[in-house]
CSV table of C-alpha atoms and ligand atoms in Angstrom, one decimal:
chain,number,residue,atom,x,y,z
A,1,UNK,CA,0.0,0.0,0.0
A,2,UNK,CA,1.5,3.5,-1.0
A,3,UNK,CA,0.7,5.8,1.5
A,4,UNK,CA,1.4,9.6,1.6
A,5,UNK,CA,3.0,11.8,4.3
A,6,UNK,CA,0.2,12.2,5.8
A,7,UNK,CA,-1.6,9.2,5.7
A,8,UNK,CA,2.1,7.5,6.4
A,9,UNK,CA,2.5,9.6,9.9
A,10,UNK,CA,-1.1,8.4,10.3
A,11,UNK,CA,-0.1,5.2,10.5
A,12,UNK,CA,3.2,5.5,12.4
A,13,UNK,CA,1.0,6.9,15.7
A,14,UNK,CA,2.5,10.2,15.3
A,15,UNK,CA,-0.8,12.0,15.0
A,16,UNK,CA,-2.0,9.5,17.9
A,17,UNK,CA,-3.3,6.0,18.8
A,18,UNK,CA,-6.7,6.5,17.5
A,19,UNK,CA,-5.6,7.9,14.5
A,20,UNK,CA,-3.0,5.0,14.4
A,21,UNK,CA,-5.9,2.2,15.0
A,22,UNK,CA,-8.1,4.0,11.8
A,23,UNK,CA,-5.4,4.2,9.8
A,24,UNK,CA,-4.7,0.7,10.2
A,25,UNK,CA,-8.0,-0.6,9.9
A,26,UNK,CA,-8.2,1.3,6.8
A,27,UNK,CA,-4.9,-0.3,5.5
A,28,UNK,CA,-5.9,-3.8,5.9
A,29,UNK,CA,-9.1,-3.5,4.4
A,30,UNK,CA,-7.6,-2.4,0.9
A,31,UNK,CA,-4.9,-4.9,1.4
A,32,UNK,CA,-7.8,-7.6,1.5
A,33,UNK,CA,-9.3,-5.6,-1.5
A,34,UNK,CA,-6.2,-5.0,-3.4
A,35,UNK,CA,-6.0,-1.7,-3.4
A,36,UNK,CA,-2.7,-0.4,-4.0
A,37,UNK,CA,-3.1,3.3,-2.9
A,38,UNK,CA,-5.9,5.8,-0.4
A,39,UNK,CA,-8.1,8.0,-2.3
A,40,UNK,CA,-8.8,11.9,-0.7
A,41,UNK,CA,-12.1,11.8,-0.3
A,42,UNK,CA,-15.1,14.9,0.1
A,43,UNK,CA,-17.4,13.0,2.4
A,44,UNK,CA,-19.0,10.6,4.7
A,45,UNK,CA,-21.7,8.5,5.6
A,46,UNK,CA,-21.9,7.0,8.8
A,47,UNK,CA,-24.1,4.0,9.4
A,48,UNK,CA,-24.9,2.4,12.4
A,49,UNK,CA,-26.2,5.4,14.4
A,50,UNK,CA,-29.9,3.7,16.0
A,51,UNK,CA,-29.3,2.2,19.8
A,52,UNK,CA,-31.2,-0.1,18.4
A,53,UNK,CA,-28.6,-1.6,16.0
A,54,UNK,CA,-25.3,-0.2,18.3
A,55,UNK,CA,-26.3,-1.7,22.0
A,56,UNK,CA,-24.4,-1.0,25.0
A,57,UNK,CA,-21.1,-2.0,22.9
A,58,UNK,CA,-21.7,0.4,20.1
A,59,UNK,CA,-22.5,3.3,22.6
A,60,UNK,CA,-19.2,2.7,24.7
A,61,UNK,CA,-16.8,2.3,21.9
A,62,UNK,CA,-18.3,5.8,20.7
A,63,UNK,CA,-18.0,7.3,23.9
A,64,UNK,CA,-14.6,5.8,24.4
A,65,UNK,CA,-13.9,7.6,21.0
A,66,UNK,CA,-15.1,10.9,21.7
A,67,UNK,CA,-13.3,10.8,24.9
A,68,UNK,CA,-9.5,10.8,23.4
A,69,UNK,CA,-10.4,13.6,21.6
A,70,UNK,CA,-10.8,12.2,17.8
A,71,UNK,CA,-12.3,14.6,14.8
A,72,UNK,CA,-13.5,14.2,12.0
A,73,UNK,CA,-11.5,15.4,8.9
A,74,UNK,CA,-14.2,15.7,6.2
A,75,UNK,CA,-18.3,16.6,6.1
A,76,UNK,CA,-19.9,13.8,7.6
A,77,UNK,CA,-22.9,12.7,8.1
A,78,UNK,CA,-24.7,10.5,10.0
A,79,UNK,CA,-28.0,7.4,8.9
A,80,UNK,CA,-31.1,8.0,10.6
A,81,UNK,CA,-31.3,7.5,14.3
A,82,UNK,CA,-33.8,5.2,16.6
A,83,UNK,CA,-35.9,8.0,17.0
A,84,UNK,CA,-37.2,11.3,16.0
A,85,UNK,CA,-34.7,13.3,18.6
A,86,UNK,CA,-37.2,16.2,19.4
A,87,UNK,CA,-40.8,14.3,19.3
A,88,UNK,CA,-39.5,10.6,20.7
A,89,UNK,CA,-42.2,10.9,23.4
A,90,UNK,CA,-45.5,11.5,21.2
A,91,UNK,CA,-44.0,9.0,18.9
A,92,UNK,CA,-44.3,6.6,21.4
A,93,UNK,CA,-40.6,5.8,21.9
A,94,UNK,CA,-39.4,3.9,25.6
A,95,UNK,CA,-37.4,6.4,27.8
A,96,UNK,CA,-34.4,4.1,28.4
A,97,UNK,CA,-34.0,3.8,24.9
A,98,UNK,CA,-34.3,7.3,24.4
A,99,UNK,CA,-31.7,8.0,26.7
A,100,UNK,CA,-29.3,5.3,25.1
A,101,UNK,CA,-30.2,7.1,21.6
A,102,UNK,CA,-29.1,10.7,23.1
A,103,UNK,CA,-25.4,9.5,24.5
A,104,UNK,CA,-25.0,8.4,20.9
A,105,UNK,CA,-25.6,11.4,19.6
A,106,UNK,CA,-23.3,13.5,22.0
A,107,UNK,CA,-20.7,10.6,20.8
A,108,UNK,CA,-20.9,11.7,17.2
A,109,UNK,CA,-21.7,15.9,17.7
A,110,UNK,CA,-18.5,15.0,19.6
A,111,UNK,CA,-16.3,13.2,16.9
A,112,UNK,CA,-17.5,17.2,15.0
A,113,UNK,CA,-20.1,14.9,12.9
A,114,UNK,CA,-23.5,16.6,12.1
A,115,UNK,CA,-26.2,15.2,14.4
A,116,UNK,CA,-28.8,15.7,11.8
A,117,UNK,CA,-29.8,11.6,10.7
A,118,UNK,CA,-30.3,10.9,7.9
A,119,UNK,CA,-30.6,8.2,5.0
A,120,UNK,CA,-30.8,10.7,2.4
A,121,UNK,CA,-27.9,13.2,2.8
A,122,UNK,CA,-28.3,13.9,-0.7
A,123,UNK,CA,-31.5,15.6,-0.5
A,124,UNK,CA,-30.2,18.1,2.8
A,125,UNK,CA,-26.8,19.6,1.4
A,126,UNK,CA,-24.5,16.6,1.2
A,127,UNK,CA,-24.4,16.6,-2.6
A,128,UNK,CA,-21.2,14.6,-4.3
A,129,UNK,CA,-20.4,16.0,-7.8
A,130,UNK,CA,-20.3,13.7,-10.6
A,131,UNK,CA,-16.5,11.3,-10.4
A,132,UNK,CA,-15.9,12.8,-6.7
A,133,UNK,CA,-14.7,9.8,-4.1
A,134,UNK,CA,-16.8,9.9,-1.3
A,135,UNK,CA,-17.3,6.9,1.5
A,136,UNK,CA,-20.7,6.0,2.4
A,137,UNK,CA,-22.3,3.3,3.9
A,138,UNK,CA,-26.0,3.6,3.8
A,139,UNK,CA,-26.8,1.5,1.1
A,140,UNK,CA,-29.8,3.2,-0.5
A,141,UNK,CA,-27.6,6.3,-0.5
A,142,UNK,CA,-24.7,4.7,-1.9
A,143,UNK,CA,-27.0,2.7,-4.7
A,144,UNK,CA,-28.4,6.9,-5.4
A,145,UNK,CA,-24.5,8.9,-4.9
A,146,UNK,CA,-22.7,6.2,-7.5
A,147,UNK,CA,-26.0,5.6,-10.4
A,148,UNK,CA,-28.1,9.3,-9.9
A,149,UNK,CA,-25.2,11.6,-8.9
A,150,UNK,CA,-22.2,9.8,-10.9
A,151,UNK,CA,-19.9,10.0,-7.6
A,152,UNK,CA,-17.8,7.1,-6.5
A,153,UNK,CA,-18.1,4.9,-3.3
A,154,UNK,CA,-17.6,1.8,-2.1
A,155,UNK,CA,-20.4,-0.2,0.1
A,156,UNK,CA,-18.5,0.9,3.7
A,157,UNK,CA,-19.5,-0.7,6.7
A,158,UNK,CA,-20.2,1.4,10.1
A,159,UNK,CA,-16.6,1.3,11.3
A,160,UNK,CA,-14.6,1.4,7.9
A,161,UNK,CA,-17.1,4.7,7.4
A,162,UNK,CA,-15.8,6.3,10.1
A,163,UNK,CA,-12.3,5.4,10.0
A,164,UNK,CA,-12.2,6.8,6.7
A,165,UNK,CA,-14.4,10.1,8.5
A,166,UNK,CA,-11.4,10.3,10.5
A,167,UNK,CA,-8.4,9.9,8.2
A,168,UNK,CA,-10.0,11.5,5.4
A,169,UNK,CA,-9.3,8.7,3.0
A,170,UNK,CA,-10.6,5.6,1.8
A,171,UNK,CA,-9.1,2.6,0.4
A,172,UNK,CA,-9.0,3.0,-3.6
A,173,UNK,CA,-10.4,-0.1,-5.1
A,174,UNK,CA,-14.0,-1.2,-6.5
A,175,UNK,CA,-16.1,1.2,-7.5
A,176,UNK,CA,-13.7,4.0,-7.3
A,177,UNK,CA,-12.3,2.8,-10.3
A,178,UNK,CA,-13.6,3.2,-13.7
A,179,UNK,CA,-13.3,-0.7,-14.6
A,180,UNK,CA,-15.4,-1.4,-12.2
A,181,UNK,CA,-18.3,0.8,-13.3
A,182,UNK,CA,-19.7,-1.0,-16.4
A,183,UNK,CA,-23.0,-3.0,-16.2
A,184,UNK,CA,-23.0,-7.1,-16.0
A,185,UNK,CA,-26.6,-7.7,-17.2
A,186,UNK,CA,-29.4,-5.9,-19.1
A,187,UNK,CA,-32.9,-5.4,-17.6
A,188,UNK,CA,-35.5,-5.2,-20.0
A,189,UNK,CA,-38.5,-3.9,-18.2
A,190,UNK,CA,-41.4,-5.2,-19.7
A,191,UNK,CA,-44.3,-4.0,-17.2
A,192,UNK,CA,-45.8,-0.8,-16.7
A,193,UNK,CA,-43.6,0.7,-13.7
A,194,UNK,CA,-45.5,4.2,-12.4
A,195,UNK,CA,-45.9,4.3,-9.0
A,196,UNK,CA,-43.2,5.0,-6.7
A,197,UNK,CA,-44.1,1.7,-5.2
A,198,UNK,CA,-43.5,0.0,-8.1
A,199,UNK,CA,-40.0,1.3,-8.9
A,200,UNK,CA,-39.5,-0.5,-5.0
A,201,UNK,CA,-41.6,-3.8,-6.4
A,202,UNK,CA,-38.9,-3.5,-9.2
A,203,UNK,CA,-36.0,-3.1,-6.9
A,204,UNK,CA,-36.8,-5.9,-5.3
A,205,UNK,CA,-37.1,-8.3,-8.0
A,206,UNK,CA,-33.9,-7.3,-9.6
A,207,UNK,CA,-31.9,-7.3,-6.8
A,208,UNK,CA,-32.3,-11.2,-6.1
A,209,UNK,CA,-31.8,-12.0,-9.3
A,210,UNK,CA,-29.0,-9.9,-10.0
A,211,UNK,CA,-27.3,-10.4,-6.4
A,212,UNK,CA,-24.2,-7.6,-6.4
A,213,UNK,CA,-24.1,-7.4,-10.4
A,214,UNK,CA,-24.5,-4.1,-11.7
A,215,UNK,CA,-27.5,-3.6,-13.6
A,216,UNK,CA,-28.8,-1.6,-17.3
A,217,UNK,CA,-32.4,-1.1,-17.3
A,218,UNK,CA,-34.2,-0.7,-20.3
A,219,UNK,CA,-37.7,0.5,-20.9
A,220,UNK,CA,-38.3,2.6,-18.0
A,221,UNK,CA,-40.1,5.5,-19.0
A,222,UNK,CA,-38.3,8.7,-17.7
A,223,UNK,CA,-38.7,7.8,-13.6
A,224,UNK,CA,-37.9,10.7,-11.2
A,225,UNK,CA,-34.9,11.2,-8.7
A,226,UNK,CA,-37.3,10.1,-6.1
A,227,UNK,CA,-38.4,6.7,-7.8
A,228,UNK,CA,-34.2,6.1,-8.6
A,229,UNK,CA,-34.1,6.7,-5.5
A,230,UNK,CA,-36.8,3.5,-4.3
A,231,UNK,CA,-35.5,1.3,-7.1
A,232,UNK,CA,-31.8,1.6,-5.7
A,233,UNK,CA,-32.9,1.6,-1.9
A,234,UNK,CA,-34.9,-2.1,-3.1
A,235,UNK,CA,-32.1,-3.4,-4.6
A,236,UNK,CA,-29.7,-3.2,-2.1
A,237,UNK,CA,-31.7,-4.3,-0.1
A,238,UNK,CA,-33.0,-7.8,-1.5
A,239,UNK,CA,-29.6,-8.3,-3.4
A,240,UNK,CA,-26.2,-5.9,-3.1
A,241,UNK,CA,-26.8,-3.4,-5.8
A,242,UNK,CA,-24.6,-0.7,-4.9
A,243,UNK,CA,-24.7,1.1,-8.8
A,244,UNK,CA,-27.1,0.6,-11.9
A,245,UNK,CA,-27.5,2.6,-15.0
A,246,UNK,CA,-30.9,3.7,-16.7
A,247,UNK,CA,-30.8,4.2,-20.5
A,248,UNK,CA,-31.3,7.8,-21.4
A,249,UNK,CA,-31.4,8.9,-17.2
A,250,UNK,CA,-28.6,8.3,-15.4
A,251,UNK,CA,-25.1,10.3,-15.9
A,252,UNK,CA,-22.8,7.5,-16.8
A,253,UNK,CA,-25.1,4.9,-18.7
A,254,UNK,CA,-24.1,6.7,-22.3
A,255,UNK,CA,-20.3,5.5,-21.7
A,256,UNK,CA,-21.1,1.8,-21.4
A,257,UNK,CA,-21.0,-1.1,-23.9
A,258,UNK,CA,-23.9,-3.5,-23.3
A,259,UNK,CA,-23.5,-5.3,-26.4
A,260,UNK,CA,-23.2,-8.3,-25.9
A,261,UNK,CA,-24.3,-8.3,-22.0
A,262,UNK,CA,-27.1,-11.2,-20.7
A,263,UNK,CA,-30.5,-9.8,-20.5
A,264,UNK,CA,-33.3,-10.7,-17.7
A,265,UNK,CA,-36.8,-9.6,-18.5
A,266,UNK,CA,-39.5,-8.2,-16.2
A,267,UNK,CA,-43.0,-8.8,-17.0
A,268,UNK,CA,-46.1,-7.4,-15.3
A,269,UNK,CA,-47.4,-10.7,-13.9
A,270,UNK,CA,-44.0,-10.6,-11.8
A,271,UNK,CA,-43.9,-7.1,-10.9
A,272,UNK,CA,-47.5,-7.7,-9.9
A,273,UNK,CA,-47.0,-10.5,-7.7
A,274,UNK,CA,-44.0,-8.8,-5.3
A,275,UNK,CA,-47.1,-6.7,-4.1
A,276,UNK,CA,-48.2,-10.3,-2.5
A,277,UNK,CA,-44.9,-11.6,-2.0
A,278,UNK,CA,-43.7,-9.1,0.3
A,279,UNK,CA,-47.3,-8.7,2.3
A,280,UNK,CA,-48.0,-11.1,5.1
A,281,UNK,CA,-51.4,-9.3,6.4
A,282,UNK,CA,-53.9,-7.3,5.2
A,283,UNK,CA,-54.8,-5.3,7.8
A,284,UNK,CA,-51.6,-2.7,9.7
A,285,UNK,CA,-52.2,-0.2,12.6
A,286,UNK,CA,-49.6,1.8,11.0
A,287,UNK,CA,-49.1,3.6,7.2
A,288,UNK,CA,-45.1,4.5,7.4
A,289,UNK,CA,-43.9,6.3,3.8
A,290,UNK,CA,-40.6,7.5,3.5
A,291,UNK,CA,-38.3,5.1,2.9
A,292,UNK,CA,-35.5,6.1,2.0
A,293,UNK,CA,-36.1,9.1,3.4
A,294,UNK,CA,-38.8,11.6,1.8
A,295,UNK,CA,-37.9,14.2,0.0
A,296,UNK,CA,-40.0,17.5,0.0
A,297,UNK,CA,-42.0,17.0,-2.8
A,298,UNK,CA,-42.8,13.4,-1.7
A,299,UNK,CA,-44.6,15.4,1.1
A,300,UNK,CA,-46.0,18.0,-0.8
A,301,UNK,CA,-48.1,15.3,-2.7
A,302,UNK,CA,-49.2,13.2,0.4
A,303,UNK,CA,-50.1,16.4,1.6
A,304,UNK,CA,-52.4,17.0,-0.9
A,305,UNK,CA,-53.7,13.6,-1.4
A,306,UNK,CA,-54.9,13.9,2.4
A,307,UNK,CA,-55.8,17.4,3.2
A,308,UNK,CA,-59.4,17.6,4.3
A,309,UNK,CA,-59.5,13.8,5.4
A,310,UNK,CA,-59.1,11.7,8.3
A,311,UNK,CA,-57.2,8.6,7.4
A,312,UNK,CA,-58.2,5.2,8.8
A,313,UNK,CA,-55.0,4.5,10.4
A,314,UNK,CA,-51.8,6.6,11.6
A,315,UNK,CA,-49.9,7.7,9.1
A,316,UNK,CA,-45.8,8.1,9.6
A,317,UNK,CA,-44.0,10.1,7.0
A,318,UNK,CA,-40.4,9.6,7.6
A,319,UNK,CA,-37.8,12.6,6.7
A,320,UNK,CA,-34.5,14.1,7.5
A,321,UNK,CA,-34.7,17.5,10.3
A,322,UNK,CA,-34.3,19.9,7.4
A,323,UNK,CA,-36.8,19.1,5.0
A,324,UNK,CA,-39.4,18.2,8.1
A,325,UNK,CA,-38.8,22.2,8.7
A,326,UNK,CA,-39.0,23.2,4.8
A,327,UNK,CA,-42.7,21.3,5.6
A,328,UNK,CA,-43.4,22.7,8.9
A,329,UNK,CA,-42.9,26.3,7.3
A,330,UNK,CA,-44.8,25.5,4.1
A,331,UNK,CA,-48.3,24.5,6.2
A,332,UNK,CA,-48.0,20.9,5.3
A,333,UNK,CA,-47.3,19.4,8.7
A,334,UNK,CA,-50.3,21.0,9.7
A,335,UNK,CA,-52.5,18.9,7.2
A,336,UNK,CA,-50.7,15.8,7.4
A,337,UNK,CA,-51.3,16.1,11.3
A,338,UNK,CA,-55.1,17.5,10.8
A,339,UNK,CA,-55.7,13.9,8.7
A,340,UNK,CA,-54.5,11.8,11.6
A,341,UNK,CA,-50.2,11.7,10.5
A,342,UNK,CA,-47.0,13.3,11.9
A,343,UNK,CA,-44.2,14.1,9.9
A,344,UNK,CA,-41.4,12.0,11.8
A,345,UNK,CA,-37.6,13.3,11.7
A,346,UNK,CA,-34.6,11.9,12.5
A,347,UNK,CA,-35.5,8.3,12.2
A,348,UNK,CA,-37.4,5.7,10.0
A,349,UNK,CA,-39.7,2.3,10.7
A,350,UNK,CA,-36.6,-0.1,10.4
A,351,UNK,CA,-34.3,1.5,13.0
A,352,UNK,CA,-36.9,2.6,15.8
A,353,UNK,CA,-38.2,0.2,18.0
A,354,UNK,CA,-41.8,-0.2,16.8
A,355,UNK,CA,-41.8,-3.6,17.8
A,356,UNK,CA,-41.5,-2.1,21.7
A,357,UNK,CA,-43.8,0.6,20.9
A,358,UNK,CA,-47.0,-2.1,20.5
A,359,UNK,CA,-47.3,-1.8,17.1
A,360,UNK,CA,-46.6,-5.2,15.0
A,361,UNK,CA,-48.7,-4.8,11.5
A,362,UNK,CA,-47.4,-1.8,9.4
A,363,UNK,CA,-48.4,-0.8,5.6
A,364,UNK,CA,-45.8,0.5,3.5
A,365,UNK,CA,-45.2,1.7,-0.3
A,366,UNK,CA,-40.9,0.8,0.1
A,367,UNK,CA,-39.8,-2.3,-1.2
A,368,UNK,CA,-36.6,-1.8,1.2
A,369,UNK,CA,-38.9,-1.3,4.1
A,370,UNK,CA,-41.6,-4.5,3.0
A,371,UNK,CA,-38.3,-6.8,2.7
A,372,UNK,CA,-36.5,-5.8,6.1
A,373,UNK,CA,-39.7,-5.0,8.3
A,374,UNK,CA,-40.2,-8.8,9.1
A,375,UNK,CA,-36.6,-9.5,10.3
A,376,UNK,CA,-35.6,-6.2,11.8
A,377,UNK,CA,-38.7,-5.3,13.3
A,378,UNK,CA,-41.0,-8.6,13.7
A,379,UNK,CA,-43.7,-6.9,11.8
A,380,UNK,CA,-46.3,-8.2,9.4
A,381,UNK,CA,-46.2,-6.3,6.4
A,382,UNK,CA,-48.5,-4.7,4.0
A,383,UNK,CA,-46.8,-3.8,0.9
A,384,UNK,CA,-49.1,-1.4,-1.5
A,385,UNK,CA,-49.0,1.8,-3.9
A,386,UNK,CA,-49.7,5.2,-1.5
A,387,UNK,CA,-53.3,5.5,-3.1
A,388,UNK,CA,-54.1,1.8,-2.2
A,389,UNK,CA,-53.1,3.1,1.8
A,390,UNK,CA,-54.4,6.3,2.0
A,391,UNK,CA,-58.0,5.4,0.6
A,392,UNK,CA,-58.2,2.6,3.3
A,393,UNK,CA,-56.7,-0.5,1.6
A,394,UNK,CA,-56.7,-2.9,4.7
A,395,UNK,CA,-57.2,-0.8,6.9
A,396,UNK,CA,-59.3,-1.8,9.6
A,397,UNK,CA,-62.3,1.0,9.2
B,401,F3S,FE1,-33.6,4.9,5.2
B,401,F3S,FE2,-34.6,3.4,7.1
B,401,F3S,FE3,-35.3,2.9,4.7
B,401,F3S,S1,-32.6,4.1,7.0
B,401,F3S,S2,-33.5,3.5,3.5
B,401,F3S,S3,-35.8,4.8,5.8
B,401,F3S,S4,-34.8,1.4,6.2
C-alpha cells in the first residue's frame, strides 16, 4: 500500500493512537481488497447510528472515541437515528431507549459529525459531484451517490465509514475505479412501472436475481430522482446493488457497452405479484412512507392527497430534520397532522423500535422497508402503492 506523508504519519502513531488504530484498519481492508493506494475523499456517511442496531457495545466504543479527543477530517454525516430526537415521546418511543439514543448522539456531535440523521444526505446539502470519491455506507444512499449523482463509493461498513471520516481517506479499489463501473446484465422492463411503489416492487425483483451485479435497465419511461431513489434503496436491499445505469437517465449509462451483456426480462405478472410476496397481512395499525427518506415534494403530494380527510390508520412520513422544517414552514405538517399523520424526523420504521412501541402490522409503499420490516422489526407487512393506503386498503375501518 502506498501511503502519503500524511496518511504514512497516520499510520506511524505520530498523529496519535486512535488515528493509528483507523489508519490501520483502513490499511488492511484495501490490502484484502487489493487496493494499492488511499483515495482523498469529500465525504461521509456514517451507518450504524440507531441504539437499536449499536447496544451498550456500540454506545461505549463511541463514547470511548469521543473521549481521546478524535475529529473528524471531512463533512460527515450521520443514517437515521432510533428516533425522531425532538418528538421521541409522542412517537411513542421507551425512555431508556431514548436516553441510550441521546449518549449516541453526543458521541458523534463530539467526533464534530452533524447530528442531523439521515438516509438521504443527498436531498439536505450533502451533494457529491459527478466522479468525486466519497465513502458511504447507507446503502440506498450509496445505490443513489454512484447511479443518480455519478460520484464514487464503495459499500463501507459502520466502522470502515468512520475510520475513513477520520483519516480523510478511503481505500481505492472497487467502484472507485472506472473498470469497475460498467453494467454485467441488461434489464428489459417489460411491465408498466409508475408508482413509486412499483419502482420499490422493481427493486426488489432485480436485486435477487441480479445479487451484487451491476445492472442496465431498459424500458423505464423517464422515472424521477425520487423513484431512482426507491429502485436503488430495493435493490440493495434484497440483493447488493450498490450502482445501476438507466438508458437515457442516469449520468454514466451513455459511456457503457452492453452489447453483448445477458439480459433478464421483467413482465407485469411478476412485478405484480412482489405486491403479494412481500405482504403477510392485510390489515396494519400503522401507514409509514418515507423510505429512503422523503424528500420535499414526496410530502408535498401526500399532503395533498390527504388534506381535508381523516385517514383510517396513523400515518408516519419519515424525513431528514431539514426538510421536516421546509414542511413545517410551508403548512404541510399542519394537514398531514389534521388527517390523523405526523411528519417524523430523524428516524425511520426499520431502526426505531416499533416492535416495543406495540405496534406489529405496518403498511408501507418501500420495497426496502416491505423486505426488512419482518426480520428487523418482527412486523407483518403490508406492501401497496400510497393511493391503495391512503384510501383505506386494509385498513381496519
Ligand atoms: Fe432509510 Fe430506514 Fe429505509 S434508513 S433507506 S428509511 S430502512
Amino acid at each position: 500500500m502506498r501511503l502519503t506523508a500524511e496518511q504514512d504519519l497516520m499510520m506511524s502513531g505520530a498523529h496519535g493512537s486512535v488515528l493509528q488504530r483507523q489508519m490501520r484498519l483502513l490499511a488492511r481492508l484495501g490490502t484484502v481488497f487489493g487496493a494499492t493506494e488511499m483515495v482523498p475523499i469529500h465525504s461521509v456517511q456514517v451507518s450504524g447510528v440507531s441504539y437499536k442496531s449499536l447496544g451498550d457495545p456500540g454506545l461505549e466504543f463511541l463514547e470511548d472515541l469521543a473521549s481521546q479527543g478524535a475529529r473528524v477530517r471531512v463533512a460527515t454525516t450521520l443514517n437515521p437515528a432510533g428516533m425522531d430526537l425532538h418528538d421521541w415521546r409522542e412517537m411513542g418511543v421507551p425512555a431508556d431507549f431514548a436516553e441510550k439514543q441521546l449518549r449516541i448522539m453526543a458521541a458523534f456531535r463530539a467526533l464534530g459529525i452533524s447530528a442531523s440523521p439521515t438516509c438521504a444526505p443527498y436531498l439536505t446539502g450533502n451533494v457529491p459531484r459527478a466522479g468525486e470519491h466519497v465513502a458511504w455506507a447507507e446503502s440506498s444512499a450509496v445505490s443513489y451517490a454512484n447511479s443518480v449523482l455519478g460520484a464514487r463509493t464503495n459499500r463501507e461498513g459502520g466502522p470502515s465509514a468512520l475510520a475513513a471520516a477520520l483519516c480523510g481517506c478511503t481505500p481505492k479499489h472497487g467502484l472507485h475505479l472506472s473498470e469497475n463501473r460498467q453494467p454485467h446484465v441488461v434489464v428489459e422492463v417489460a411491465a408498466k412501472v409508475t408508482d413509486n411503489a412499483d419502482f420499490g416492487a422493481l427493486g426488489y425483483l432485480v436485486g435477487k436475481k441480479v445479487k451484487n451485479r451491476v445492472p442496465y435497465f431498459r424500458g423505464l419511461e423517464v422515472p424521477r430522482n425520487d423513484d431512482l431513489k426507491a429502485l436503488g434503496a430495493a435493490m440493495a436491499a434484497s440483493g447488493a446493488v450498490a450502482l445501476f445505469h438507466v438508458e437515457g437517465v442516469t449520468p454514466e449509462a451513455g459511456d457503457v457497452d452492453v452489447e453483448d451483456l445477458p439480459a433478464i426480462v421483467v413482465p407485469q405478472e411478476e412485478l405484480d405479484a412482489t405486491y403479494q410476496a412481500l405482504s403477510s397481512t392485510e390489515e396494519a395499525q400503522l401507514i409509514v412512507v418515507g423510505c429512503p427518506h422523503a424528500s420535499l415534494s414526496e410530502i408535498a403530494v401526500i399532503a395533498e392527497k390527504v388534506r381535508g380527510r381523516r385517514l383510517a390508520a396513523p400515518l408516519w412520513i419519515c424525513t431528514a430534520r431539514a426538510t421536516k422544517d421546509e414542511a413545517v414552514q410551508l403548512g404541510l405538517d399542519e394537514v398531514i397532522q389534521a388527517a390523523g399523520g405526523r411528519i417524523v424526523a430523524d428516524t425511520c420504521m426499520v431502526v426505531s423500535p416499533l416492535e416495543r412501541m406495540g405496534v406489529d402490522a405496518t403498511a408501507v409503499t418501500s420495497g426496502k422497508a416491505a423486505s426488512y420490516l419482518p426480520g428487523f422489526c418482527s412486523q407483518r407487512v403490508l406492501f401497496r402503492r400510497l393511493d391503495d393506503l391512503l384510501r383505506g386498503g386494509g385498513m381496519p375501518q
